[in-house]
Amino acid sequence: MPGTLYIVSTPIGNLKDITLRALEVLKAVDFICAEDTRTTARLLNHYGIRSQLVSFYSHNQRHRIPGILQRLESGESAALVSEAGTPGISDPGYLLIRAAIERGIPVSPIPGPTAFVAAVVASGLPTHRIVFEGFLPKKKGRQKKLRQLAEETGTIVVYESPHRIVKTLEEIVNIFGNRYIVLARELTKVYEEFIRGPAAEVLEKVQQRNIKGEIVLVIAGADFQSESGNQVHEQ
Ligand code: SAM
């Protein structure tokens, strides 16, 4: 009988954001495939867990998959964790999960934090239809993608780095017009912050400061009407 591959969500900042089941599974498995072994070791130390860690990240994943599958097929169980949040969401995971399914290895999710869900629910924008784009292309196809997204009627969510945020906001103002947006920063951490308002005004705020940390941008869909859309709210 093969062992199970558990897909375990871990905190996106606050170490307390981990489920009881995630802790149980991390403790019980034979080994943990971790995108960043140092970050995961900190989490495991915090909770007194001593399971074996195996490095598994975007550049070694193809090379690591056969060995991991072999261990699972021999009956060992494994957890897959990313540096933060849910594995497979703008993080490695898909290839291993696909390969496990093809070999008949049971795959079981242990749900928990993911930055885009936390950002979109706190954005105050409609959540009945969400377009999660992950990271925008850096160069090729970027403008085309932004133009496509500008047509979307669902709430749009993108991951962004602090180094590119000004450029991205400038492009949003140019392509989307003065669309209502929410910049969610450092979610669940000490300096958690939301800047809400028309894109041009959020851009101005961001230009006045040196924005750091992790960012999710939530953009209103093309048909969104806001009653207070012309105000910037900071929190
Ligand atoms: N797997 C992760 C998840 O489930 O959300 C996403 C990993 S992706 C490599 C990292 C990006 O997620 C960051 O650049 C940022 O856009 C977003 N992110 C992760 N943690 C965040 C946080 N605490 N606050 C805001 N954004 C965050």
PDB file of N, CA and C in Angstrom, residues 128-187:
ATOM      1  N   HIS A 128     -18.107  36.944  -5.242  1.00  0.00           N
ATOM      2  CA  HIS A 128     -18.851  35.863  -5.906  1.00  0.00           C
ATOM      3  C   HIS A 128     -18.119  35.357  -7.136  1.00  0.00           C
ATOM      4  N   ARG A 129     -17.226  36.172  -7.710  1.00  0.00           N
ATOM      5  CA  ARG A 129     -16.397  35.691  -8.822  1.00  0.00           C
ATOM      6  C   ARG A 129     -15.013  36.312  -8.665  1.00  0.00           C
ATOM      7  N   ILE A 130     -14.015  35.435  -8.556  1.00  0.00           N
ATOM      8  CA  ILE A 130     -12.645  35.914  -8.309  1.00  0.00           C
ATOM      9  C   ILE A 130     -11.738  35.406  -9.423  1.00  0.00           C
ATOM     10  N   VAL A 131     -10.951  36.315  -9.997  1.00  0.00           N
ATOM     11  CA  VAL A 131      -9.969  35.915 -11.008  1.00  0.00           C
ATOM     12  C   VAL A 131      -8.604  36.001 -10.352  1.00  0.00           C
ATOM     13  N   PHE A 132      -8.041  34.833 -10.017  1.00  0.00           N
ATOM     14  CA  PHE A 132      -6.727  34.831  -9.357  1.00  0.00           C
ATOM     15  C   PHE A 132      -5.664  34.659 -10.431  1.00  0.00           C
ATOM     16  N   GLU A 133      -4.813  35.681 -10.571  1.00  0.00           N
ATOM     17  CA  GLU A 133      -3.832  35.675 -11.652  1.00  0.00           C
ATOM     18  C   GLU A 133      -2.447  35.256 -11.172  1.00  0.00           C
ATOM     19  N   GLY A 134      -2.220  35.163  -9.863  1.00  0.00           N
ATOM     20  CA  GLY A 134      -0.865  34.885  -9.371  1.00  0.00           C
ATOM     21  C   GLY A 134       0.042  36.058  -9.746  1.00  0.00           C
ATOM     22  N   PHE A 135       1.310  35.771 -10.070  1.00  0.00           N
ATOM     23  CA  PHE A 135       2.226  36.837 -10.500  1.00  0.00           C
ATOM     24  C   PHE A 135       1.972  37.153 -11.974  1.00  0.00           C
ATOM     25  N   LEU A 136       1.975  38.436 -12.311  1.00  0.00           N
ATOM     26  CA  LEU A 136       1.848  38.845 -13.716  1.00  0.00           C
ATOM     27  C   LEU A 136       3.138  38.471 -14.445  1.00  0.00           C
ATOM     28  N   PRO A 137       3.063  38.243 -15.774  1.00  0.00           N
ATOM     29  CA  PRO A 137       4.314  37.989 -16.496  1.00  0.00           C
ATOM     30  C   PRO A 137       5.239  39.200 -16.321  1.00  0.00           C
ATOM     31  N   LYS A 138       6.547  38.949 -16.206  1.00  0.00           N
ATOM     32  CA  LYS A 138       7.460  40.085 -15.964  1.00  0.00           C
ATOM     33  C   LYS A 138       7.640  40.936 -17.228  1.00  0.00           C
ATOM     34  N   LYS A 139       7.770  40.268 -18.382  1.00  0.00           N
ATOM     35  CA  LYS A 139       7.986  41.035 -19.624  1.00  0.00           C
ATOM     36  C   LYS A 139       7.029  40.574 -20.713  1.00  0.00           C
ATOM     37  N   LYS A 140       7.356  39.410 -21.319  1.00  0.00           N
ATOM     38  CA  LYS A 140       6.598  38.938 -22.479  1.00  0.00           C
ATOM     39  C   LYS A 140       5.124  38.683 -22.099  1.00  0.00           C
ATOM     40  N   GLY A 141       4.239  39.300 -22.843  1.00  0.00           N
ATOM     41  CA  GLY A 141       2.812  39.050 -22.646  1.00  0.00           C
ATOM     42  C   GLY A 141       2.192  39.862 -21.511  1.00  0.00           C
ATOM     43  N   ARG A 142       3.002  40.689 -20.861  1.00  0.00           N
ATOM     44  CA  ARG A 142       2.497  41.439 -19.704  1.00  0.00           C
ATOM     45  C   ARG A 142       1.376  42.422 -20.077  1.00  0.00           C
ATOM     46  N   GLN A 143       1.637  43.231 -21.113  1.00  0.00           N
ATOM     47  CA  GLN A 143       0.648  44.240 -21.509  1.00  0.00           C
ATOM     48  C   GLN A 143      -0.647  43.573 -21.981  1.00  0.00           C
ATOM     49  N   LYS A 144      -0.480  42.481 -22.743  1.00  0.00           N
ATOM     50  CA  LYS A 144      -1.660  41.756 -23.246  1.00  0.00           C
ATOM     51  C   LYS A 144      -2.473  41.215 -22.071  1.00  0.00           C
ATOM     52  N   LYS A 145      -1.779  40.626 -21.092  1.00  0.00           N
ATOM     53  CA  LYS A 145      -2.447  40.066 -19.910  1.00  0.00           C
ATOM     54  C   LYS A 145      -3.200  41.163 -19.152  1.00  0.00           C
ATOM     55  N   LEU A 146      -2.538  42.320 -18.972  1.00  0.00           N
ATOM     56  CA  LEU A 146      -3.196  43.408 -18.249  1.00  0.00           C
ATOM     57  C   LEU A 146      -4.445  43.890 -19.004  1.00  0.00           C
ATOM     58  N   ARG A 147      -4.339  43.958 -20.331  1.00  0.00           N
ATOM     59  CA  ARG A 147      -5.516  44.392 -21.117  1.00  0.00           C
ATOM     60  C   ARG A 147      -6.657  43.378 -20.997  1.00  0.00           C
ATOM     61  N   GLN A 148      -6.290  42.089 -20.996  1.00  0.00           N
ATOM     62  CA  GLN A 148      -7.332  41.037 -20.821  1.00  0.00           C
ATOM     63  C   GLN A 148      -7.999  41.175 -19.460  1.00  0.00           C
ATOM     64  N   LEU A 149      -7.162  41.366 -18.423  1.00  0.00           N
ATOM     65  CA  LEU A 149      -7.696  41.458 -17.057  1.00  0.00           C
ATOM     66  C   LEU A 149      -8.606  42.673 -16.907  1.00  0.00           C
ATOM     67  N   ALA A 150      -8.290  43.743 -17.642  1.00  0.00           N
ATOM     68  CA  ALA A 150      -9.096  44.972 -17.540  1.00  0.00           C
ATOM     69  C   ALA A 150     -10.536  44.727 -17.983  1.00  0.00           C
ATOM     70  N   GLU A 151     -10.757  43.695 -18.800  1.00  0.00           N
ATOM     71  CA  GLU A 151     -12.107  43.369 -19.299  1.00  0.00           C
ATOM     72  C   GLU A 151     -12.886  42.495 -18.318  1.00  0.00           C
ATOM     73  N   GLU A 152     -12.195  41.883 -17.370  1.00  0.00           N
ATOM     74  CA  GLU A 152     -12.830  40.922 -16.454  1.00  0.00           C
ATOM     75  C   GLU A 152     -13.872  41.602 -15.569  1.00  0.00           C
ATOM     76  N   THR A 153     -14.987  40.911 -15.338  1.00  0.00           N
ATOM     77  CA  THR A 153     -15.995  41.491 -14.452  1.00  0.00           C
ATOM     78  C   THR A 153     -15.853  40.969 -13.010  1.00  0.00           C
ATOM     79  N   GLY A 154     -15.132  39.869 -12.827  1.00  0.00           N
ATOM     80  CA  GLY A 154     -14.892  39.378 -11.459  1.00  0.00           C
ATOM     81  C   GLY A 154     -13.806  40.211 -10.779  1.00  0.00           C
ATOM     82  N   THR A 155     -13.706  40.066  -9.465  1.00  0.00           N
ATOM     83  CA  THR A 155     -12.638  40.754  -8.720  1.00  0.00           C
ATOM     84  C   THR A 155     -11.303  40.073  -9.044  1.00  0.00           C
ATOM     85  N   ILE A 156     -10.304  40.891  -9.379  1.00  0.00           N
ATOM     86  CA  ILE A 156      -9.017  40.363  -9.863  1.00  0.00           C
ATOM     87  C   ILE A 156      -7.983  40.421  -8.734  1.00  0.00           C
ATOM     88  N   VAL A 157      -7.213  39.352  -8.595  1.00  0.00           N
ATOM     89  CA  VAL A 157      -6.205  39.318  -7.529  1.00  0.00           C
ATOM     90  C   VAL A 157      -4.854  38.969  -8.127  1.00  0.00           C
ATOM     91  N   VAL A 158      -3.841  39.794  -7.829  1.00  0.00           N
ATOM     92  CA  VAL A 158      -2.484  39.482  -8.300  1.00  0.00           C
ATOM     93  C   VAL A 158      -1.489  39.597  -7.147  1.00  0.00           C
ATOM     94  N   TYR A 159      -0.462  38.765  -7.235  1.00  0.00           N
ATOM     95  CA  TYR A 159       0.649  38.854  -6.293  1.00  0.00           C
ATOM     96  C   TYR A 159       1.678  39.818  -6.881  1.00  0.00           C
ATOM     97  N   GLU A 160       2.279  40.640  -6.019  1.00  0.00           N
ATOM     98  CA  GLU A 160       3.272  41.598  -6.521  1.00  0.00           C
ATOM     99  C   GLU A 160       4.400  41.775  -5.525  1.00  0.00           C
ATOM    100  N   SER A 161       5.573  42.124  -6.059  1.00  0.00           N
ATOM    101  CA  SER A 161       6.707  42.352  -5.160  1.00  0.00           C
ATOM    102  C   SER A 161       6.826  43.849  -4.895  1.00  0.00           C
ATOM    103  N   PRO A 162       7.413  44.247  -3.762  1.00  0.00           N
ATOM    104  CA  PRO A 162       7.539  45.680  -3.469  1.00  0.00           C
ATOM    105  C   PRO A 162       8.407  46.416  -4.490  1.00  0.00           C
ATOM    106  N   HIS A 163       9.317  45.694  -5.179  1.00  0.00           N
ATOM    107  CA  HIS A 163      10.196  46.352  -6.159  1.00  0.00           C
ATOM    108  C   HIS A 163       9.439  46.778  -7.408  1.00  0.00           C
ATOM    109  N   ARG A 164       8.364  46.079  -7.706  1.00  0.00           N
ATOM    110  CA  ARG A 164       7.650  46.355  -8.963  1.00  0.00           C
ATOM    111  C   ARG A 164       6.316  47.057  -8.732  1.00  0.00           C
ATOM    112  N   ILE A 165       5.977  47.315  -7.468  1.00  0.00           N
ATOM    113  CA  ILE A 165       4.605  47.760  -7.205  1.00  0.00           C
ATOM    114  C   ILE A 165       4.277  49.105  -7.878  1.00  0.00           C
ATOM    115  N   VAL A 166       5.245  50.045  -7.887  1.00  0.00           N
ATOM    116  CA  VAL A 166       4.952  51.361  -8.481  1.00  0.00           C
ATOM    117  C   VAL A 166       4.700  51.195  -9.977  1.00  0.00           C
ATOM    118  N   LYS A 167       5.582  50.428 -10.634  1.00  0.00           N
ATOM    119  CA  LYS A 167       5.442  50.201 -12.083  1.00  0.00           C
ATOM    120  C   LYS A 167       4.080  49.546 -12.377  1.00  0.00           C
ATOM    121  N   THR A 168       3.721  48.547 -11.582  1.00  0.00           N
ATOM    122  CA  THR A 168       2.453  47.838 -11.821  1.00  0.00           C
ATOM    123  C   THR A 168       1.260  48.773 -11.612  1.00  0.00           C
ATOM    124  N   LEU A 169       1.329  49.587 -10.558  1.00  0.00           N
ATOM    125  CA  LEU A 169       0.208  50.513 -10.320  1.00  0.00           C
ATOM    126  C   LEU A 169       0.113  51.540 -11.457  1.00  0.00           C
ATOM    127  N   GLU A 170       1.262  51.982 -11.971  1.00  0.00           N
ATOM    128  CA  GLU A 170       1.236  52.929 -13.102  1.00  0.00           C
ATOM    129  C   GLU A 170       0.558  52.275 -14.308  1.00  0.00           C
ATOM    130  N   GLU A 171       0.892  51.010 -14.551  1.00  0.00           N
ATOM    131  CA  GLU A 171       0.291  50.302 -15.687  1.00  0.00           C
ATOM    132  C   GLU A 171      -1.209  50.115 -15.475  1.00  0.00           C
ATOM    133  N   ILE A 172      -1.594  49.840 -14.228  1.00  0.00           N
ATOM    134  CA  ILE A 172      -3.030  49.658 -13.939  1.00  0.00           C
ATOM    135  C   ILE A 172      -3.773  50.973 -14.208  1.00  0.00           C
ATOM    136  N   VAL A 173      -3.196  52.083 -13.759  1.00  0.00           N
ATOM    137  CA  VAL A 173      -3.845  53.376 -14.001  1.00  0.00           C
ATOM    138  C   VAL A 173      -3.975  53.598 -15.513  1.00  0.00           C
ATOM    139  N   ASN A 174      -2.931  53.281 -16.274  1.00  0.00           N
ATOM    140  CA  ASN A 174      -2.968  53.489 -17.736  1.00  0.00           C
ATOM    141  C   ASN A 174      -3.969  52.582 -18.426  1.00  0.00           C
ATOM    142  N   ILE A 175      -4.002  51.321 -18.019  1.00  0.00           N
ATOM    143  CA  ILE A 175      -4.802  50.338 -18.765  1.00  0.00           C
ATOM    144  C   ILE A 175      -6.210  50.182 -18.199  1.00  0.00           C
ATOM    145  N   PHE A 176      -6.356  50.188 -16.874  1.00  0.00           N
ATOM    146  CA  PHE A 176      -7.675  49.976 -16.255  1.00  0.00           C
ATOM    147  C   PHE A 176      -8.408  51.301 -16.034  1.00  0.00           C
ATOM    148  N   GLY A 177      -7.689  52.413 -16.137  1.00  0.00           N
ATOM    149  CA  GLY A 177      -8.280  53.701 -15.761  1.00  0.00           C
ATOM    150  C   GLY A 177      -8.221  53.811 -14.246  1.00  0.00           C
ATOM    151  N   ASN A 178      -9.025  54.698 -13.707  1.00  0.00           N
ATOM    152  CA  ASN A 178      -8.919  54.936 -12.267  1.00  0.00           C
ATOM    153  C   ASN A 178      -9.770  53.935 -11.468  1.00  0.00           C
ATOM    154  N   ARG A 179      -9.526  52.656 -11.693  1.00  0.00           N
ATOM    155  CA  ARG A 179     -10.307  51.554 -11.100  1.00  0.00           C
ATOM    156  C   ARG A 179     -10.069  51.490  -9.585  1.00  0.00           C
ATOM    157  N   TYR A 180     -11.090  51.109  -8.842  1.00  0.00           N
ATOM    158  CA  TYR A 180     -10.957  50.937  -7.388  1.00  0.00           C
ATOM    159  C   TYR A 180     -10.073  49.713  -7.115  1.00  0.00           C
ATOM    160  N   ILE A 181      -9.068  49.910  -6.278  1.00  0.00           N
ATOM    161  CA  ILE A 181      -8.171  48.792  -5.959  1.00  0.00           C
ATOM    162  C   ILE A 181      -7.895  48.745  -4.453  1.00  0.00           C
ATOM    163  N   VAL A 182      -7.390  47.618  -4.028  1.00  0.00           N
ATOM    164  CA  VAL A 182      -6.981  47.459  -2.621  1.00  0.00           C
ATOM    165  C   VAL A 182      -5.590  46.845  -2.612  1.00  0.00           C
ATOM    166  N   LEU A 183      -4.656  47.551  -1.973  1.00  0.00           N
ATOM    167  CA  LEU A 183      -3.315  47.001  -1.807  1.00  0.00           C
ATOM    168  C   LEU A 183      -3.263  46.412  -0.393  1.00  0.00           C
ATOM    169  N   ALA A 184      -3.097  45.097  -0.318  1.00  0.00           N
ATOM    170  CA  ALA A 184      -3.040  44.415   0.988  1.00  0.00           C
ATOM    171  C   ALA A 184      -1.591  44.008   1.226  1.00  0.00           C
ATOM    172  N   ARG A 185      -1.051  44.439   2.354  1.00  0.00           N
ATOM    173  CA  ARG A 185       0.389  44.271   2.588  1.00  0.00           C
ATOM    174  C   ARG A 185       0.645  43.580   3.926  1.00  0.00           C
ATOM    175  N   GLU A 186       1.609  42.695   3.952  1.00  0.00           N
ATOM    176  CA  GLU A 186       2.063  42.071   5.201  1.00  0.00           C
ATOM    177  C   GLU A 186       0.908  41.437   6.003  1.00  0.00           C
ATOM    178  N   LEU A 187       0.058  40.725   5.306  1.00  0.00           N
ATOM    179  CA  LEU A 187      -1.115  40.115   5.951  1.00  0.00           C
ATOM    180  C   LEU A 187      -0.707  39.206   7.105  1.00  0.00           C
TER     181      LEU A 187
END
